[in-house]
């Protein structure tokens, strides 16, 4: 009896993640996907067909005939969308690289720090999350604007006499993304480096490696799962990032998140914005699947 | 004819030859971690092709000494000379020594083959030569079939072999081994001990091995340094360590021993007369002759104590009456715990040379223990 109950519990525990995925990913996905196959309408909600249960199954099937892929065709016709996707991917890739270049040394330093101060360092990395993301991005406006803190500081110490124009450029977007997503890069790399046995470095040095070559032949390859995880954790949300380009970027900066937002709110074109979202998801699913594979491989190779 | 200690006579004994120069010289080396002294004013000489063991309880500073030889720790004071070169300030990657780590420290992201080739590649050896050397190493440790495996796909014994192959692939002048067999089970450990000895002979390398297992040290080493609290207590061949320990600590640390505390009462020929605190009369051969009245202890190994039902001819010297208190049958031998009149328990062992004994000794039997004049060692402290 108790055995049966515990078997039941373990079944239920397995069901939880699937249920979560079903309710918070698959069902919303199908709702958005359905809208992306609809047409705009001046109505509430602003698209047709709208399903109701009054017509029964036959009614639903009847209305489903109205579905079309016009919105997807539309996206390929207008170069704006293509450019927005490409520019989002480029901006996300550059930001990810910058985040890696800054995040790796931070993670490395943390992993090499005395064991007693590591928890403190870890907390400092997570600390920014204690204030709202939006407030932190607004704070960057105050820092970067022509009469902002940065320019005031640089003028005062005499490095520049004309204020630097950073706000509303791509540079500001990079700064914003790197700043906001840095912890997502640092944490997985730190966790990979931290569990690495220091005797591996000693063994490498014993076999003739200078500290630098020991880093490239042992430390870095062993931190790769963390690097890949960090890069995906930064890249994926950065592609769809909307707040940072909107607040820090200029009007000429094209990012798909912003395009989606204006389709949805300014144009009230739910079907097209849904199609934009579906394609974005498809672009991101590829790296996610790749990430899963790498993870699974790393897991099966683990101790 | 000269008597030699133990049953083996080794022809290899450069330490006994004043003309031979040590290959490694550790001179007054001290290593402190903060206030804690891990290695304390330690001096040692190790000779070319020697199999040298550092033996001591856990935490006595063996690994620290080895790590100073490898270059992972710097001595707080003192110096280490290797092949005429002072090692001070020379980083690990420029020392002609290699180390086999206690944890093996195999690179998990590389195959067995690449692990072994690691140091050779780092030295820029040409590819064909690397391949040849790796094949040779794999053959040596009998892992040819496992060249393409990753460390996590190997058993503990196989990993140990990869670690060994990797550490000798570069043909170092000295191989440092930190508890190389610690993670293996008993049977495998014993097999591997002999393999390591063969390997050392074959390659003609100098081995410095760290172990806390006295049997392991006795089996493999040419000489053993017994360490305690960062100091070397005795450096000698296994037979000397066992038969002629220089202190109570060494006598007690290596093997089983019976210690009789007493006072010197005189000298008789080449022997010392000692009376133990409980009144047992001892006559022991001793090269040193402390004055009468000096405190002394006599250490006698269990296998050198005889048990008889009658007092021996030499009574009352080197004998005592007691009763059998415990009997431990170990197969190859039997260990008797004999309780003497004063309550002291003495261990005596005898080989079971025949399968069945007529009228064997039993519990509570009144017996005599006895031993010869050269059965024991007189210790000053
Ligand atoms: N890096 C270090 N920092 C502080 N103490 C250390 C360090 N390395 C070793 N010790 C201490 O030195 C002593 C000797 O250690 P070790 O040489 O590893 O002993 P063992 O003989 O067991 O190999 C131990 O008490 C250990 O705690
Ligand atoms: Mg140790």
PDB file of C-alpha atoms in Angstrom, chain B residues 65-279:
ATOM      1  CA  UNK B  65      57.777  17.654   1.374  1.00  0.00           C
ATOM      2  CA  UNK B  66      56.936  15.957  -1.922  1.00  0.00           C
ATOM      3  CA  UNK B  67      55.172  19.079  -3.158  1.00  0.00           C
ATOM      4  CA  UNK B  68      58.282  21.099  -2.356  1.00  0.00           C
ATOM      5  CA  UNK B  69      60.306  18.694  -4.491  1.00  0.00           C
ATOM      6  CA  UNK B  70      57.774  19.108  -7.313  1.00  0.00           C
ATOM      7  CA  UNK B  71      57.750  22.892  -6.918  1.00  0.00           C
ATOM      8  CA  UNK B  72      54.141  23.412  -5.840  1.00  0.00           C
ATOM      9  CA  UNK B  73      55.233  24.718  -2.456  1.00  0.00           C
ATOM     10  CA  UNK B  74      58.266  26.836  -1.656  1.00  0.00           C
ATOM     11  CA  UNK B  75      60.311  26.055   1.469  1.00  0.00           C
ATOM     12  CA  UNK B  76      60.038  28.722   4.150  1.00  0.00           C
ATOM     13  CA  UNK B  77      63.732  28.142   4.764  1.00  0.00           C
ATOM     14  CA  UNK B  78      66.404  25.670   3.752  1.00  0.00           C
ATOM     15  CA  UNK B  79      67.227  24.462   0.274  1.00  0.00           C
ATOM     16  CA  UNK B  80      66.687  21.562  -2.064  1.00  0.00           C
ATOM     17  CA  UNK B  81      69.455  20.546  -4.459  1.00  0.00           C
ATOM     18  CA  UNK B  82      68.639  18.244  -7.362  1.00  0.00           C
ATOM     19  CA  UNK B  83      71.454  16.915  -9.512  1.00  0.00           C
ATOM     20  CA  UNK B  84      73.672  19.766  -8.391  1.00  0.00           C
ATOM     21  CA  UNK B  85      71.060  22.428  -9.118  1.00  0.00           C
ATOM     22  CA  UNK B  86      69.453  24.517  -6.386  1.00  0.00           C
ATOM     23  CA  UNK B  87      65.708  24.289  -7.000  1.00  0.00           C
ATOM     24  CA  UNK B  88      64.842  27.533  -5.230  1.00  0.00           C
ATOM     25  CA  UNK B  89      62.615  29.676  -7.430  1.00  0.00           C
ATOM     26  CA  UNK B  90      62.405  27.101 -10.220  1.00  0.00           C
ATOM     27  CA  UNK B  91      58.743  26.628 -11.170  1.00  0.00           C
ATOM     28  CA  UNK B  92      57.234  23.117 -11.434  1.00  0.00           C
ATOM     29  CA  UNK B  93      57.222  23.216 -15.248  1.00  0.00           C
ATOM     30  CA  UNK B  94      60.999  23.609 -15.391  1.00  0.00           C
ATOM     31  CA  UNK B  95      61.907  20.858 -12.931  1.00  0.00           C
ATOM     32  CA  UNK B  96      63.168  17.524 -14.232  1.00  0.00           C
ATOM     33  CA  UNK B  97      60.752  15.708 -11.947  1.00  0.00           C
ATOM     34  CA  UNK B  98      57.245  14.422 -12.512  1.00  0.00           C
ATOM     35  CA  UNK B  99      54.612  13.640  -9.983  1.00  0.00           C
ATOM     36  CA  UNK B 100      51.905  11.050  -9.768  1.00  0.00           C
ATOM     37  CA  UNK B 101      49.094  12.638  -7.836  1.00  0.00           C
ATOM     38  CA  UNK B 102      47.191  11.039  -5.005  1.00  0.00           C
ATOM     39  CA  UNK B 103      43.916  11.849  -6.775  1.00  0.00           C
ATOM     40  CA  UNK B 104      45.548  10.844 -10.111  1.00  0.00           C
ATOM     41  CA  UNK B 105      44.480  14.247 -11.505  1.00  0.00           C
ATOM     42  CA  UNK B 106      43.706  12.791 -14.937  1.00  0.00           C
ATOM     43  CA  UNK B 107      42.357  15.313 -17.419  1.00  0.00           C
ATOM     44  CA  UNK B 108      38.681  14.386 -17.738  1.00  0.00           C
ATOM     45  CA  UNK B 109      38.296  16.015 -21.159  1.00  0.00           C
ATOM     46  CA  UNK B 110      41.022  13.917 -22.763  1.00  0.00           C
ATOM     47  CA  UNK B 111      41.336  10.294 -23.790  1.00  0.00           C
ATOM     48  CA  UNK B 112      43.835   8.004 -22.089  1.00  0.00           C
ATOM     49  CA  UNK B 113      46.137   8.477 -25.072  1.00  0.00           C
ATOM     50  CA  UNK B 114      45.980  12.267 -24.883  1.00  0.00           C
ATOM     51  CA  UNK B 115      46.486  12.225 -21.151  1.00  0.00           C
ATOM     52  CA  UNK B 116      49.713  10.292 -21.624  1.00  0.00           C
ATOM     53  CA  UNK B 117      50.791  12.485 -24.541  1.00  0.00           C
ATOM     54  CA  UNK B 118      50.040  15.713 -22.649  1.00  0.00           C
ATOM     55  CA  UNK B 119      53.533  16.431 -21.386  1.00  0.00           C
ATOM     56  CA  UNK B 120      55.184  15.294 -24.620  1.00  0.00           C
ATOM     57  CA  UNK B 121      53.030  17.635 -26.697  1.00  0.00           C
ATOM     58  CA  UNK B 122      53.800  20.448 -24.308  1.00  0.00           C
ATOM     59  CA  UNK B 123      57.500  19.871 -24.916  1.00  0.00           C
ATOM     60  CA  UNK B 124      56.944  20.027 -28.648  1.00  0.00           C
ATOM     61  CA  UNK B 125      58.079  16.474 -29.358  1.00  0.00           C
ATOM     62  CA  UNK B 126      57.481  15.529 -33.023  1.00  0.00           C
ATOM     63  CA  UNK B 127      54.199  13.703 -33.627  1.00  0.00           C
ATOM     64  CA  UNK B 128      55.592  10.325 -34.727  1.00  0.00           C
ATOM     65  CA  UNK B 129      57.814  10.190 -31.661  1.00  0.00           C
ATOM     66  CA  UNK B 130      54.874  11.055 -29.414  1.00  0.00           C
ATOM     67  CA  UNK B 131      52.821   8.263 -30.966  1.00  0.00           C
ATOM     68  CA  UNK B 132      55.670   5.837 -30.456  1.00  0.00           C
ATOM     69  CA  UNK B 133      56.265   6.845 -26.838  1.00  0.00           C
ATOM     70  CA  UNK B 134      52.552   6.731 -26.021  1.00  0.00           C
ATOM     71  CA  UNK B 135      52.257   3.256 -27.522  1.00  0.00           C
ATOM     72  CA  UNK B 136      55.248   2.175 -25.470  1.00  0.00           C
ATOM     73  CA  UNK B 137      53.724   3.585 -22.266  1.00  0.00           C
ATOM     74  CA  UNK B 138      50.350   1.981 -22.966  1.00  0.00           C
ATOM     75  CA  UNK B 139      52.095  -1.335 -23.412  1.00  0.00           C
ATOM     76  CA  UNK B 140      54.078  -0.864 -20.225  1.00  0.00           C
ATOM     77  CA  UNK B 141      50.931  -0.357 -18.156  1.00  0.00           C
ATOM     78  CA  UNK B 142      48.936  -2.881 -20.210  1.00  0.00           C
ATOM     79  CA  UNK B 143      46.290  -0.430 -21.344  1.00  0.00           C
ATOM     80  CA  UNK B 144      46.648  -0.757 -25.136  1.00  0.00           C
ATOM     81  CA  UNK B 145      42.958  -1.525 -25.519  1.00  0.00           C
ATOM     82  CA  UNK B 146      41.905   1.535 -23.573  1.00  0.00           C
ATOM     83  CA  UNK B 147      43.755   4.236 -25.501  1.00  0.00           C
ATOM     84  CA  UNK B 148      40.573   5.913 -26.692  1.00  0.00           C
ATOM     85  CA  UNK B 149      38.666   5.789 -23.408  1.00  0.00           C
ATOM     86  CA  UNK B 150      38.025   8.771 -21.191  1.00  0.00           C
ATOM     87  CA  UNK B 151      39.174   8.557 -17.544  1.00  0.00           C
ATOM     88  CA  UNK B 152      35.597   8.226 -16.258  1.00  0.00           C
ATOM     89  CA  UNK B 153      35.190   5.077 -18.342  1.00  0.00           C
ATOM     90  CA  UNK B 154      38.009   3.304 -16.491  1.00  0.00           C
ATOM     91  CA  UNK B 155      38.199   1.375 -13.241  1.00  0.00           C
ATOM     92  CA  UNK B 156      40.225   2.686 -10.301  1.00  0.00           C
ATOM     93  CA  UNK B 157      43.146   0.403 -11.094  1.00  0.00           C
ATOM     94  CA  UNK B 158      43.188   1.438 -14.737  1.00  0.00           C
ATOM     95  CA  UNK B 159      43.127   5.121 -13.819  1.00  0.00           C
ATOM     96  CA  UNK B 160      46.055   4.536 -11.529  1.00  0.00           C
ATOM     97  CA  UNK B 161      47.956   3.048 -14.473  1.00  0.00           C
ATOM     98  CA  UNK B 162      47.127   5.955 -16.741  1.00  0.00           C
ATOM     99  CA  UNK B 163      48.363   8.355 -14.079  1.00  0.00           C
ATOM    100  CA  UNK B 164      51.552   6.342 -13.786  1.00  0.00           C
ATOM    101  CA  UNK B 165      52.067   6.175 -17.550  1.00  0.00           C
ATOM    102  CA  UNK B 166      51.478   9.910 -17.849  1.00  0.00           C
ATOM    103  CA  UNK B 167      53.985  10.704 -15.142  1.00  0.00           C
ATOM    104  CA  UNK B 168      56.777   8.573 -16.605  1.00  0.00           C
ATOM    105  CA  UNK B 169      56.101   9.382 -20.260  1.00  0.00           C
ATOM    106  CA  UNK B 170      58.511  12.313 -20.136  1.00  0.00           C
ATOM    107  CA  UNK B 171      61.260  10.143 -18.640  1.00  0.00           C
ATOM    108  CA  UNK B 172      61.798  12.382 -15.642  1.00  0.00           C
ATOM    109  CA  UNK B 173      64.954  12.038 -13.596  1.00  0.00           C
ATOM    110  CA  UNK B 174      62.830  11.617 -10.510  1.00  0.00           C
ATOM    111  CA  UNK B 175      59.303  10.335 -10.158  1.00  0.00           C
ATOM    112  CA  UNK B 176      57.382  11.552  -7.141  1.00  0.00           C
ATOM    113  CA  UNK B 177      54.461   9.372  -6.102  1.00  0.00           C
ATOM    114  CA  UNK B 178      51.967  10.586  -3.532  1.00  0.00           C
ATOM    115  CA  UNK B 179      50.145   7.600  -2.027  1.00  0.00           C
ATOM    116  CA  UNK B 180      49.980   6.043  -5.502  1.00  0.00           C
ATOM    117  CA  UNK B 181      48.170   2.924  -4.346  1.00  0.00           C
ATOM    118  CA  UNK B 182      45.971   4.461  -1.684  1.00  0.00           C
ATOM    119  CA  UNK B 183      42.760   4.142  -3.678  1.00  0.00           C
ATOM    120  CA  UNK B 184      43.223   0.508  -4.682  1.00  0.00           C
ATOM    121  CA  UNK B 185      41.899  -2.539  -2.869  1.00  0.00           C
ATOM    122  CA  UNK B 186      44.335  -4.731  -0.967  1.00  0.00           C
ATOM    123  CA  UNK B 187      44.948  -7.416  -3.564  1.00  0.00           C
ATOM    124  CA  UNK B 188      45.424  -4.993  -6.433  1.00  0.00           C
ATOM    125  CA  UNK B 189      47.641  -2.883  -4.214  1.00  0.00           C
ATOM    126  CA  UNK B 190      49.969  -5.766  -3.501  1.00  0.00           C
ATOM    127  CA  UNK B 191      50.209  -6.707  -7.173  1.00  0.00           C
ATOM    128  CA  UNK B 192      50.873  -3.124  -8.132  1.00  0.00           C
ATOM    129  CA  UNK B 193      53.616  -2.769  -5.537  1.00  0.00           C
ATOM    130  CA  UNK B 194      55.684  -5.388  -7.313  1.00  0.00           C
ATOM    131  CA  UNK B 195      54.874  -3.901 -10.702  1.00  0.00           C
ATOM    132  CA  UNK B 196      56.093  -0.509  -9.540  1.00  0.00           C
ATOM    133  CA  UNK B 197      59.319  -2.073  -8.300  1.00  0.00           C
ATOM    134  CA  UNK B 198      59.874  -3.849 -11.618  1.00  0.00           C
ATOM    135  CA  UNK B 199      59.132  -0.656 -13.489  1.00  0.00           C
ATOM    136  CA  UNK B 200      61.573   1.332 -11.422  1.00  0.00           C
ATOM    137  CA  UNK B 201      64.283  -1.261 -12.075  1.00  0.00           C
ATOM    138  CA  UNK B 202      63.485  -1.399 -15.768  1.00  0.00           C
ATOM    139  CA  UNK B 203      63.492   2.350 -16.333  1.00  0.00           C
ATOM    140  CA  UNK B 204      66.331   3.047 -13.926  1.00  0.00           C
ATOM    141  CA  UNK B 205      64.474   6.009 -12.399  1.00  0.00           C
ATOM    142  CA  UNK B 206      64.719   7.494  -8.948  1.00  0.00           C
ATOM    143  CA  UNK B 207      61.410   7.062  -7.130  1.00  0.00           C
ATOM    144  CA  UNK B 208      60.297   9.037  -4.108  1.00  0.00           C
ATOM    145  CA  UNK B 209      57.089   7.592  -2.790  1.00  0.00           C
ATOM    146  CA  UNK B 210      54.829   8.865  -0.024  1.00  0.00           C
ATOM    147  CA  UNK B 211      52.837   6.367   1.960  1.00  0.00           C
ATOM    148  CA  UNK B 212      51.266   5.882   5.350  1.00  0.00           C
ATOM    149  CA  UNK B 213      51.242   2.117   4.869  1.00  0.00           C
ATOM    150  CA  UNK B 214      54.329   0.601   6.496  1.00  0.00           C
ATOM    151  CA  UNK B 215      54.003  -2.715   4.706  1.00  0.00           C
ATOM    152  CA  UNK B 216      53.929  -0.909   1.397  1.00  0.00           C
ATOM    153  CA  UNK B 217      57.048   1.053   2.292  1.00  0.00           C
ATOM    154  CA  UNK B 218      58.831  -2.063   3.558  1.00  0.00           C
ATOM    155  CA  UNK B 219      57.970  -4.046   0.432  1.00  0.00           C
ATOM    156  CA  UNK B 220      59.017  -1.502  -2.134  1.00  0.00           C
ATOM    157  CA  UNK B 221      61.621   0.847  -0.787  1.00  0.00           C
ATOM    158  CA  UNK B 222      65.400   0.663  -0.742  1.00  0.00           C
ATOM    159  CA  UNK B 223      65.308   3.093   2.145  1.00  0.00           C
ATOM    160  CA  UNK B 224      62.551   4.509   4.264  1.00  0.00           C
ATOM    161  CA  UNK B 225      62.402   7.863   6.005  1.00  0.00           C
ATOM    162  CA  UNK B 226      60.072   7.585   8.963  1.00  0.00           C
ATOM    163  CA  UNK B 227      58.491  10.978   9.588  1.00  0.00           C
ATOM    164  CA  UNK B 228      56.675  12.414  12.545  1.00  0.00           C
ATOM    165  CA  UNK B 229      55.398  15.950  13.019  1.00  0.00           C
ATOM    166  CA  UNK B 230      57.400  17.347  10.131  1.00  0.00           C
ATOM    167  CA  UNK B 231      60.677  15.737  11.180  1.00  0.00           C
ATOM    168  CA  UNK B 232      62.540  12.693   9.976  1.00  0.00           C
ATOM    169  CA  UNK B 233      62.916  10.260  12.849  1.00  0.00           C
ATOM    170  CA  UNK B 234      64.980   7.613  11.085  1.00  0.00           C
ATOM    171  CA  UNK B 235      66.272   6.996   7.584  1.00  0.00           C
ATOM    172  CA  UNK B 236      67.339   3.425   6.940  1.00  0.00           C
ATOM    173  CA  UNK B 237      66.693   0.278   4.941  1.00  0.00           C
ATOM    174  CA  UNK B 238      63.467  -1.564   5.749  1.00  0.00           C
ATOM    175  CA  UNK B 239      65.417  -4.270   7.581  1.00  0.00           C
ATOM    176  CA  UNK B 240      67.279  -1.727   9.712  1.00  0.00           C
ATOM    177  CA  UNK B 241      64.089   0.141  10.464  1.00  0.00           C
ATOM    178  CA  UNK B 242      62.448  -3.082  11.577  1.00  0.00           C
ATOM    179  CA  UNK B 243      65.328  -4.752  13.358  1.00  0.00           C
ATOM    180  CA  UNK B 244      67.176  -1.728  14.666  1.00  0.00           C
ATOM    181  CA  UNK B 245      64.729   1.096  15.228  1.00  0.00           C
ATOM    182  CA  UNK B 246      66.499   4.104  16.686  1.00  0.00           C
ATOM    183  CA  UNK B 247      63.651   5.207  18.915  1.00  0.00           C
ATOM    184  CA  UNK B 248      60.530   4.091  20.669  1.00  0.00           C
ATOM    185  CA  UNK B 249      58.502   5.962  18.062  1.00  0.00           C
ATOM    186  CA  UNK B 250      59.958   4.004  15.151  1.00  0.00           C
ATOM    187  CA  UNK B 251      59.831   0.686  16.988  1.00  0.00           C
ATOM    188  CA  UNK B 252      56.191   1.268  17.803  1.00  0.00           C
ATOM    189  CA  UNK B 253      55.248   2.683  14.394  1.00  0.00           C
ATOM    190  CA  UNK B 254      56.655  -0.174  12.323  1.00  0.00           C
ATOM    191  CA  UNK B 255      55.082  -3.533  13.002  1.00  0.00           C
ATOM    192  CA  UNK B 256      54.167  -4.982  16.365  1.00  0.00           C
ATOM    193  CA  UNK B 257      56.558  -4.604  19.235  1.00  0.00           C
ATOM    194  CA  UNK B 258      56.818  -5.375  22.957  1.00  0.00           C
ATOM    195  CA  UNK B 259      58.469  -2.605  24.943  1.00  0.00           C
ATOM    196  CA  UNK B 260      60.057  -3.313  28.312  1.00  0.00           C
ATOM    197  CA  UNK B 261      60.980  -0.223  30.318  1.00  0.00           C
ATOM    198  CA  UNK B 262      63.762  -0.539  32.826  1.00  0.00           C
ATOM    199  CA  UNK B 263      67.109   0.587  34.222  1.00  0.00           C
ATOM    200  CA  UNK B 264      70.646  -0.328  33.181  1.00  0.00           C
ATOM    201  CA  UNK B 265      72.318  -2.266  35.970  1.00  0.00           C
ATOM    202  CA  UNK B 266      75.609  -3.167  34.351  1.00  0.00           C
ATOM    203  CA  UNK B 267      77.619  -4.364  31.379  1.00  0.00           C
ATOM    204  CA  UNK B 268      78.489  -8.020  30.773  1.00  0.00           C
ATOM    205  CA  UNK B 269      80.825  -8.519  27.828  1.00  0.00           C
ATOM    206  CA  UNK B 270      79.118  -7.113  24.750  1.00  0.00           C
ATOM    207  CA  UNK B 271      75.765  -7.035  26.476  1.00  0.00           C
ATOM    208  CA  UNK B 272      73.840  -4.743  28.751  1.00  0.00           C
ATOM    209  CA  UNK B 273      72.121  -5.955  31.899  1.00  0.00           C
ATOM    210  CA  UNK B 274      68.778  -4.294  32.386  1.00  0.00           C
ATOM    211  CA  UNK B 275      66.158  -4.789  35.026  1.00  0.00           C
ATOM    212  CA  UNK B 276      62.625  -3.914  33.987  1.00  0.00           C
ATOM    213  CA  UNK B 277      60.285  -1.972  36.253  1.00  0.00           C
ATOM    214  CA  UNK B 278      58.524  -5.225  37.104  1.00  0.00           C
ATOM    215  CA  UNK B 279      61.774  -7.005  37.976  1.00  0.00           C
TER     216      UNK B 279
END
